[in-house]
GROMACS .gro file of C-alpha atoms in nm:
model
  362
    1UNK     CA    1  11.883   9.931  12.708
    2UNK     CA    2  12.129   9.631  12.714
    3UNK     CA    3  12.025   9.296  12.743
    4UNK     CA    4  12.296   9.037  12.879
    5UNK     CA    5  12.261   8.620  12.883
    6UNK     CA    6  12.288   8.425  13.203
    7UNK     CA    7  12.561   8.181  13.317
    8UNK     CA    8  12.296   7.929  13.312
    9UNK     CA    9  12.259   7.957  12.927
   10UNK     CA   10  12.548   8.107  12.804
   11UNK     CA   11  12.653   7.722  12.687
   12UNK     CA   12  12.298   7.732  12.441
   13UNK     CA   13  12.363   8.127  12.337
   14UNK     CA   14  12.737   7.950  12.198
   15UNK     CA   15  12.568   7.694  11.987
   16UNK     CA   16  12.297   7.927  11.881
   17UNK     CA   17  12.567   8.205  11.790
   18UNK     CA   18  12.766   7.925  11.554
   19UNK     CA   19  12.425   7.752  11.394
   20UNK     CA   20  12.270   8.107  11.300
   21UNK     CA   21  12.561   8.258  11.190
   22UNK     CA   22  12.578   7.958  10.949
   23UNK     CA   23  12.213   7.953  10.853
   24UNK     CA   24  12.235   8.326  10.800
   25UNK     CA   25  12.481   8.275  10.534
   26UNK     CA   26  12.214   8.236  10.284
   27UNK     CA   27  11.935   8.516  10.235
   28UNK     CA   28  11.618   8.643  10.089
   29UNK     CA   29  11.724   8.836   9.776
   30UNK     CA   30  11.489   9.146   9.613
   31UNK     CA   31  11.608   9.377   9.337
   32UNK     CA   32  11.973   9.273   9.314
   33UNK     CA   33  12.008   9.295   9.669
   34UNK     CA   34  12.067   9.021  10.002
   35UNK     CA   35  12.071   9.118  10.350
   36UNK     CA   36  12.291   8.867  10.619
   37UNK     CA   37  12.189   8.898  10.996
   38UNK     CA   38  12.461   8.739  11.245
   39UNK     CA   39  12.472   8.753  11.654
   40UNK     CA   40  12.750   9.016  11.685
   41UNK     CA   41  13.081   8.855  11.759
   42UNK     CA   42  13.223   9.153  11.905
   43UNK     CA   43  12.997   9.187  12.140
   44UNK     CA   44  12.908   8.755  12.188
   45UNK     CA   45  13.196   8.805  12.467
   46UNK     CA   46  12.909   9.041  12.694
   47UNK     CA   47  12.648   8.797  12.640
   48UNK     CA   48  12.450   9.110  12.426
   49UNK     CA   49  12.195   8.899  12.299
   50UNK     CA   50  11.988   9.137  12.105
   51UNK     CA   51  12.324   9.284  11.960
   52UNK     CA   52  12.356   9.184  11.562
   53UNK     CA   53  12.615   9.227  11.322
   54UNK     CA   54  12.389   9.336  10.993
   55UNK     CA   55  12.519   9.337  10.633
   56UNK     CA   56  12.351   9.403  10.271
   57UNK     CA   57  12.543   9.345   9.964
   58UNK     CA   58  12.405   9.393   9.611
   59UNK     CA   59  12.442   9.083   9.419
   60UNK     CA   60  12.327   9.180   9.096
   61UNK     CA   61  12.450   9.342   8.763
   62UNK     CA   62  12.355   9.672   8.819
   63UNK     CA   63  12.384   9.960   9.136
   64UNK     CA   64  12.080   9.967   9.328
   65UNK     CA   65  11.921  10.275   9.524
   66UNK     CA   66  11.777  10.202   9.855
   67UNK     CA   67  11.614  10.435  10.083
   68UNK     CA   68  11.865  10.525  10.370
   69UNK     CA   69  11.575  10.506  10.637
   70UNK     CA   70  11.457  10.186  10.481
   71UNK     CA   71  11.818  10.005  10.609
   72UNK     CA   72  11.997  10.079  10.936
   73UNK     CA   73  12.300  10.247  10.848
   74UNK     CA   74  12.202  10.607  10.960
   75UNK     CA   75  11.994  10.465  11.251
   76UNK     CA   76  11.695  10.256  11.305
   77UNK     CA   77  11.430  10.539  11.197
   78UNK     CA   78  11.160  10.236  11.093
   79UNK     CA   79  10.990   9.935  11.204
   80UNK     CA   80  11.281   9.774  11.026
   81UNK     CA   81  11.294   9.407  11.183
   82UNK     CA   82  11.041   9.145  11.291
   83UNK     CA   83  11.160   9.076  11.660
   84UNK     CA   84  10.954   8.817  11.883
   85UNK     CA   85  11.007   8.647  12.230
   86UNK     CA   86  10.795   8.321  12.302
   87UNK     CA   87  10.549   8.324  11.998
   88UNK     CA   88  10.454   8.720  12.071
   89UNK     CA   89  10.601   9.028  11.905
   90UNK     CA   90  10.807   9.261  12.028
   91UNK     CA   91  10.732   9.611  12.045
   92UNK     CA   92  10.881   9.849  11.808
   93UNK     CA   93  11.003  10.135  12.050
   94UNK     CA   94  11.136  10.397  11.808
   95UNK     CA   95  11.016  10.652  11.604
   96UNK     CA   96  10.729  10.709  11.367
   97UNK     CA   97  10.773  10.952  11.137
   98UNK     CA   98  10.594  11.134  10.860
   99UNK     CA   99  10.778  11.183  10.554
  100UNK     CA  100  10.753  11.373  10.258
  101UNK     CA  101  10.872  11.283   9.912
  102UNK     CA  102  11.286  11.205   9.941
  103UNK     CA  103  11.536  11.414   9.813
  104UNK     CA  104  11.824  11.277   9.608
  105UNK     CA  105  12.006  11.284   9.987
  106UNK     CA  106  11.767  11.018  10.105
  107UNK     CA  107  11.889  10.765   9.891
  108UNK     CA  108  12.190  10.536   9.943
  109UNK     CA  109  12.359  10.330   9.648
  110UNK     CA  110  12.536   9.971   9.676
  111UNK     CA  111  12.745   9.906   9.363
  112UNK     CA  112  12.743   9.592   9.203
  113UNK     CA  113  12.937   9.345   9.444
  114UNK     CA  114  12.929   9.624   9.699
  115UNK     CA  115  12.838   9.564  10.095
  116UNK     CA  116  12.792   9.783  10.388
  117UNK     CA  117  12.751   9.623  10.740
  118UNK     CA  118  12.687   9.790  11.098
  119UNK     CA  119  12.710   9.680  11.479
  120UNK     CA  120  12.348   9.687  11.609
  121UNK     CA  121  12.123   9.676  11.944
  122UNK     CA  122  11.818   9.607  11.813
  123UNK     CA  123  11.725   9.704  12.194
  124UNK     CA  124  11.751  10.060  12.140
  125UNK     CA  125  11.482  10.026  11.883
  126UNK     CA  126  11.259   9.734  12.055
  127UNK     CA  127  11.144   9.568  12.397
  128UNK     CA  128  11.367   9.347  12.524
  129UNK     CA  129  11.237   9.334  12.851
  130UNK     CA  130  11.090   8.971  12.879
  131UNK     CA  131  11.334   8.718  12.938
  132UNK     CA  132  11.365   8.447  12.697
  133UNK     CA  133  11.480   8.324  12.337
  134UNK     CA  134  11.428   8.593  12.071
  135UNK     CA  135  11.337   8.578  11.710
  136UNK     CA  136  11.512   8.846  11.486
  137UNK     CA  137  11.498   8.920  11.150
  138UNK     CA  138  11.500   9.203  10.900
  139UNK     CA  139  11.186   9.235  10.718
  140UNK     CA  140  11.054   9.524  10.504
  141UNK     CA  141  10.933   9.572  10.140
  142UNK     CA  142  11.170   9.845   9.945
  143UNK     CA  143  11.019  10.093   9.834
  144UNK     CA  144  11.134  10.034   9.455
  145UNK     CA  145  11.267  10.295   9.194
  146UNK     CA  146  11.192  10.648   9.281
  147UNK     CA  147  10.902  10.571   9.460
  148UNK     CA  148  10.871  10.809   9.762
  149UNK     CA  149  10.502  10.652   9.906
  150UNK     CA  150  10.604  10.282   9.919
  151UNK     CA  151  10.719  10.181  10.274
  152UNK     CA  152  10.636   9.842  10.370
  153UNK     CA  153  10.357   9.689  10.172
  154UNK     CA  154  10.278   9.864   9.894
  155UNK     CA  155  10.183   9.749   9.511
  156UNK     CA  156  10.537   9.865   9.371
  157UNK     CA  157  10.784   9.737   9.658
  158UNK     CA  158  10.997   9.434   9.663
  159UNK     CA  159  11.023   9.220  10.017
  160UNK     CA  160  11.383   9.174  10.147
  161UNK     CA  161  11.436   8.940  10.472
  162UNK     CA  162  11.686   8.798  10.642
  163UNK     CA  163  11.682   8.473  10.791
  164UNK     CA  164  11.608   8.451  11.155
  165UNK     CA  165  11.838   8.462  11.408
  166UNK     CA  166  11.754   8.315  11.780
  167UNK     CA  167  11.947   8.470  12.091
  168UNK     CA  168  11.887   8.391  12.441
  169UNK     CA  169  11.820   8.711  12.618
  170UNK     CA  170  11.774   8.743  13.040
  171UNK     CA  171  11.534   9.083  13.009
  172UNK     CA  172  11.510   9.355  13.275
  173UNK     CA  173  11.156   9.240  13.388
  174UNK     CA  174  11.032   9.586  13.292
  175UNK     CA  175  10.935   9.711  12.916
  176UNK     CA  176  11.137   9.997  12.793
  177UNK     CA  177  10.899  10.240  12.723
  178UNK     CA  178  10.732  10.525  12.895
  179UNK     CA  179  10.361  10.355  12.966
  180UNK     CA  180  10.100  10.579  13.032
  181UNK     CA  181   9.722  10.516  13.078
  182UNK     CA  182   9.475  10.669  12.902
  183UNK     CA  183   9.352  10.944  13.085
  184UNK     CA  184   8.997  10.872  13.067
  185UNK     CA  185   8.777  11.107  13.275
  186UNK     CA  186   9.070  11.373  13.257
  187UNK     CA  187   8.859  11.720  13.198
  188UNK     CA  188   9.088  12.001  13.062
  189UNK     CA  189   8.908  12.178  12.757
  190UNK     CA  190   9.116  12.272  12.539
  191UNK     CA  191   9.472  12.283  12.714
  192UNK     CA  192   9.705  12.503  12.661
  193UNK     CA  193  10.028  12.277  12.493
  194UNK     CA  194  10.374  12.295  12.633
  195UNK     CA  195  10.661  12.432  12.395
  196UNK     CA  196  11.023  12.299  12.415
  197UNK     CA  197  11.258  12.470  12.171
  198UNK     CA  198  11.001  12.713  12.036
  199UNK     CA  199  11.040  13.024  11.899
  200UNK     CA  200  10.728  13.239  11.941
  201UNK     CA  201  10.646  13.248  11.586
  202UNK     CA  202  10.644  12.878  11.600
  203UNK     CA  203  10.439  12.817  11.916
  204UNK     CA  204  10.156  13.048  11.702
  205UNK     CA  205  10.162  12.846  11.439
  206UNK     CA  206  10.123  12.544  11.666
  207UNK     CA  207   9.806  12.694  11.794
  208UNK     CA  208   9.650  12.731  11.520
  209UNK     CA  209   9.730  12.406  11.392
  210UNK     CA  210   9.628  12.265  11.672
  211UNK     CA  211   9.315  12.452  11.660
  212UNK     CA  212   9.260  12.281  11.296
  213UNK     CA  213   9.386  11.965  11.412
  214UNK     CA  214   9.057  11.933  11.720
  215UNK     CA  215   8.776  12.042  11.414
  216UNK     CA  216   8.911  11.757  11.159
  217UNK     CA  217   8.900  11.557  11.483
  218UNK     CA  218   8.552  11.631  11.559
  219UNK     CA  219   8.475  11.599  11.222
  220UNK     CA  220   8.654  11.266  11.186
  221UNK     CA  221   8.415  11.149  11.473
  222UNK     CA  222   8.108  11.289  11.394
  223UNK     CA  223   8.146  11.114  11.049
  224UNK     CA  224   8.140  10.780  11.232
  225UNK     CA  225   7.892  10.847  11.501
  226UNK     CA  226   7.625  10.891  11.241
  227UNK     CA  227   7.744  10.597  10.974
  228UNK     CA  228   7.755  10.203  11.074
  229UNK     CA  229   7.982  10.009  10.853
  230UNK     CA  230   7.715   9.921  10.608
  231UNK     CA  231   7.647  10.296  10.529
  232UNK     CA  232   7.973  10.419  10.465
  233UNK     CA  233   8.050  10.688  10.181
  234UNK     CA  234   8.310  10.737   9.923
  235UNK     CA  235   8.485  10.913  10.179
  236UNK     CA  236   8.568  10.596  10.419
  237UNK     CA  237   8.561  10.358  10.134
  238UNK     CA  238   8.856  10.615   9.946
  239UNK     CA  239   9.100  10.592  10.232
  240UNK     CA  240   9.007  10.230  10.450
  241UNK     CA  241   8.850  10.008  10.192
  242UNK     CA  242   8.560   9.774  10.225
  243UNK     CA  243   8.428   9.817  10.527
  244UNK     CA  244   8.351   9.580  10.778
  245UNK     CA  245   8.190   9.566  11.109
  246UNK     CA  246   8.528   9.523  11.292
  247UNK     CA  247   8.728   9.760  11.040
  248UNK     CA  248   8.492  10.063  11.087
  249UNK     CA  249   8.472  10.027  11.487
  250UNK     CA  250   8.859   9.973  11.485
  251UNK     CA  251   8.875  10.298  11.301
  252UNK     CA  252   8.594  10.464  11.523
  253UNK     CA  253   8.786  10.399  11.834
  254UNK     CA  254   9.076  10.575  11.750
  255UNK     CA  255   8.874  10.887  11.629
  256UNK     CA  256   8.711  10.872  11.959
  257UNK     CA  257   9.052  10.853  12.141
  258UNK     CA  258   9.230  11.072  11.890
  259UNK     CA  259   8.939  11.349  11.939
  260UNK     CA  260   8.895  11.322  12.313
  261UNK     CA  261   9.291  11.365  12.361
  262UNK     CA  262   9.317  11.660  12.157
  263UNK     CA  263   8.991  11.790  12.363
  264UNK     CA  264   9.147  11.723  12.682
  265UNK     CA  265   9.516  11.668  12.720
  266UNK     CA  266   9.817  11.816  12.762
  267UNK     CA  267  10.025  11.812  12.451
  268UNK     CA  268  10.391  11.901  12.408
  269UNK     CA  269  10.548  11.993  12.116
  270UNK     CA  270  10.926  11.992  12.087
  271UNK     CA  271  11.068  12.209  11.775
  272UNK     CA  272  11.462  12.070  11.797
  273UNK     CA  273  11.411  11.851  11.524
  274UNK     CA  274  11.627  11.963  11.177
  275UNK     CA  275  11.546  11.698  11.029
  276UNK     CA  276  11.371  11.717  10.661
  277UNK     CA  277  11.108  11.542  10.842
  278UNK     CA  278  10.759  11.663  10.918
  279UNK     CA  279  10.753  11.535  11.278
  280UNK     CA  280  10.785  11.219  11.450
  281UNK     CA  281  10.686  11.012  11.775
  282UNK     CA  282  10.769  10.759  12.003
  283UNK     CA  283  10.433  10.576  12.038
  284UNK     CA  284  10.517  10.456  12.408
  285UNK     CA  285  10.566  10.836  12.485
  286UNK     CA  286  10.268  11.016  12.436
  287UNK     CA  287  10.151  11.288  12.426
  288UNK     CA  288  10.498  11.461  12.321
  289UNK     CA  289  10.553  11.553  11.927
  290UNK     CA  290  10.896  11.611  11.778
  291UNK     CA  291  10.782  11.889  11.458
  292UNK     CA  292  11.075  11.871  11.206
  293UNK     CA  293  11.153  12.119  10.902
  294UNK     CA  294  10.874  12.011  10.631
  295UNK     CA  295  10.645  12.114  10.897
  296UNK     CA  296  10.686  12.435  10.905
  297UNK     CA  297  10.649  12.492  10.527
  298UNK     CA  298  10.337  12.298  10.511
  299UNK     CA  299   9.979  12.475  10.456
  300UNK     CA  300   9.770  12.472  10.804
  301UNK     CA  301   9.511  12.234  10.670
  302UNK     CA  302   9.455  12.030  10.328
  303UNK     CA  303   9.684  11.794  10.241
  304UNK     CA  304   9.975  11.713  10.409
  305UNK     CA  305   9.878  12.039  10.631
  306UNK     CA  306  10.043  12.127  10.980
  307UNK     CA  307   9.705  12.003  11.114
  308UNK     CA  308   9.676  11.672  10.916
  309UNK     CA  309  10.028  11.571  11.047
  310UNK     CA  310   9.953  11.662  11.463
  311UNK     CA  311   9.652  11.391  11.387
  312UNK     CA  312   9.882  11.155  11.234
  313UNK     CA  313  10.137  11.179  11.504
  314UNK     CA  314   9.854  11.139  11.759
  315UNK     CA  315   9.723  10.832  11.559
  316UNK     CA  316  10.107  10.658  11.627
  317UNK     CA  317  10.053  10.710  12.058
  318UNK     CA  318   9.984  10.339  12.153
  319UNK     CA  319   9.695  10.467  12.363
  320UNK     CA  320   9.553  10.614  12.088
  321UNK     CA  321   9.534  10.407  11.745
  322UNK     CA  322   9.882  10.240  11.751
  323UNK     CA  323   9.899  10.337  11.356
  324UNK     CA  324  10.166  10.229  11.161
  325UNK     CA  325  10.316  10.368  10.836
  326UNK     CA  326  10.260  10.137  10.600
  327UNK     CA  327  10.291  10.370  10.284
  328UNK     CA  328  10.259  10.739  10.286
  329UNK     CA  329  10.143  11.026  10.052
  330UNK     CA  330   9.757  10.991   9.887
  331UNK     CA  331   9.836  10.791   9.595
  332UNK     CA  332  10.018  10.506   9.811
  333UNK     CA  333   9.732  10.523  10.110
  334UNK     CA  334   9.431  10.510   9.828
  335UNK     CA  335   9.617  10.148   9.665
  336UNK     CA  336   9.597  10.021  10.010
  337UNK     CA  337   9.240  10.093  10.049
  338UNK     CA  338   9.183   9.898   9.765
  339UNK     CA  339   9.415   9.601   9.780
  340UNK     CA  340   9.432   9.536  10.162
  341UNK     CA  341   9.172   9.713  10.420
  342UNK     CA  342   9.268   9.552  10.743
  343UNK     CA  343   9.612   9.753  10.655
  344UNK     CA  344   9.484  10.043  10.562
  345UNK     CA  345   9.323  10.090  10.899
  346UNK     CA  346   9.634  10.052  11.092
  347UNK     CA  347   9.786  10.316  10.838
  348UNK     CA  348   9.868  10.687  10.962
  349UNK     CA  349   9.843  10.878  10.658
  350UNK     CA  350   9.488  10.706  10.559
  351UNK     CA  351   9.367  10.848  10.890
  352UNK     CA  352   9.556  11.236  10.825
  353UNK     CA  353   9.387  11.221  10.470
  354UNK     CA  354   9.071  11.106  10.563
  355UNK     CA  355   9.063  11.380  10.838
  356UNK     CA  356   9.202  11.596  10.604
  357UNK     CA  357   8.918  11.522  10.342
  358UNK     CA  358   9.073  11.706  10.036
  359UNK     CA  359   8.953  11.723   9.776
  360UNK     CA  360   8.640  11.700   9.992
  361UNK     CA  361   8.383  11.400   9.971
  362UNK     CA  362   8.053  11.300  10.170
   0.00000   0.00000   0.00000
């Protein structure tokens, strides 16, 4: 979706487009590296205001890896940028996606004194729907080294921003997303999913993981309908932390939600994905589930299982948990636990693993 400026301000998106694209000369450096966000001139004559031209250049001595789906050279595939309207964020519309550990084809270099810039509209990716002056800015912790499980705050990343860029933008009036209510009261048991793109070997082994997926579900809840947050076990404590009144209910609700959906609506799993993903979501678009190659190879429960990643999806749906993916793998989502709680509770793969439970705990 395109967002254009009106007449009325085109004269204040001018002087914004000269004073950012001077402040953004200077950046936030991590590891060797500096990111530059500008308004885009090429497209400043349409009055795009959520259109940016985006550059990272490796300052330092040495060539520096970077995750390809930590930047946005092959596509916005993250919650790459911090993009806000008035005071309030904007939503991230794109995808969530569970990865496994990256192969050597993941990773992107930048030489020393080497750059790579792109034409973006950051409104493919977020809601630009309100009218008004936006905040953007590229924000996001690099995973560093070879570490697959580090995505945005974890103990071995480095943060890279940009400085902020303001653009007038005159929205559509309606958010870009599919918005669908919770479908409370709905009474389906068990329904049978839809299939798009799936072979009939494939739509068995969907079954059956789905099958999996509703009795870690139930499982997940029942834990929490008989513990209160001052009687948690090593179990809760292993994947959320410290528990607190508000943490443990936070978590309870999406259990409840993530249970009752998989109990009683319609899911639809689409199998076109080639990706070396396992699967992916758009978390205004529920209940649909994009299953990608590492899914297929994966066992139907334990970790990282078929069913583990169908309740990780389901924890990205906004009407569900609105998870994000802070860090991934076991080893990433147990450091969280430890060092920062109130993230680990808005993390997806602390809520597959603790569904997952293996190796098992009380």
């Amino acid at each position: 979706m395109i967002q254009r400026n009106s007449a009325a301000v085109r004269g204040l998106g001018t002087l914004v487009l000269s004073i950012t694209a001077a402040l953004a000369a200077t950046s936030v450096q991590a590891a060797g590296l500096s990111v530059v966000m500008a308004p885009s001139l090429d497209k400043a004559s349409q009055d795009i205001g959520s259109a940016v031209h985006f550059t990272m250049r490796n300052d330092g001595k040495e060539a520096v890896r970077v995750l390809k789906w930590q930047t946005p050279f092959f596509g916005i595939e993250h919650d790459l940028f911090d993009v806000s309207v008035g005071g309030m964020d904007s939503d991230y519309n794109g995808r969530w996606i569970k990865r496994g550990a990256p192969s050597a084809d993941d990773w992107m270099t930048l030489q020393p004194g080497e750059s790579k810039s792109i034409e973006l509209d950051l409104s493919e990716a977020y809601d630009f729907s309100a009218s008004g002056q936006y905040e953007m800015k590229y924000a996001i912790d690099l995973a560093a080294g070879d570490d697959a499980h580090d995505s945005r705050r974890g103990g071995h990343s480095k943060r890279l921003e940009s400085f902020p860029i303001l653009r007038w933008v005159d929205g559509a009036g309606e958010p870009n997303n599919y918005d669908e209510v919770f479908p409370i009261g709905m009474k389906a048991l068990n329904p049978t999913p839809a299939f798009e793109s799936c072979s009939t070997t494939r739509q068995s082994s969907i079954k059956t993981a789905l099958t999996s997926a509703r009795s870690y579900a139930i499982n997940s809840d029942s834990y929490f309908t008989s513990k209160t947050y001052s009687t948690v076990t090593t179990r809760y404590k292993t994947w959320f932390g410290t528990a607190t009144s508000s943490r443990f209910n936070s978590v309870k609700g999406n259990y409840d939600r993530i249970e009752y959906a998989l109990a009683n609506t319609k899911l639809t799993f689409n199998c076109g994905c080639t990706q070396n993903y396992y699967a992916y979501v758009y978390p205004t678009q529920p209940y649909r589930v994009y299953l990608c190659n590492a899914f297929w190879s994966a066992p139907n429960t334990g970790t990282d299982s078929k069913a583990g990643t169908i309740i990780h999806e389901l924890s990205h749906f906004d009407v569900l948990g609105n998870t994000d993916d802070i860090v991934y793998g076991q080893s990433g989502a147990k450091s969280l636990a430890i060092s920062n709680p109130s993230s680990a509770i808005k993390n997806a793969d602390s809520h597959e693993y603790f569904s997952e439970n293996t190796p098992a705990q009380n």
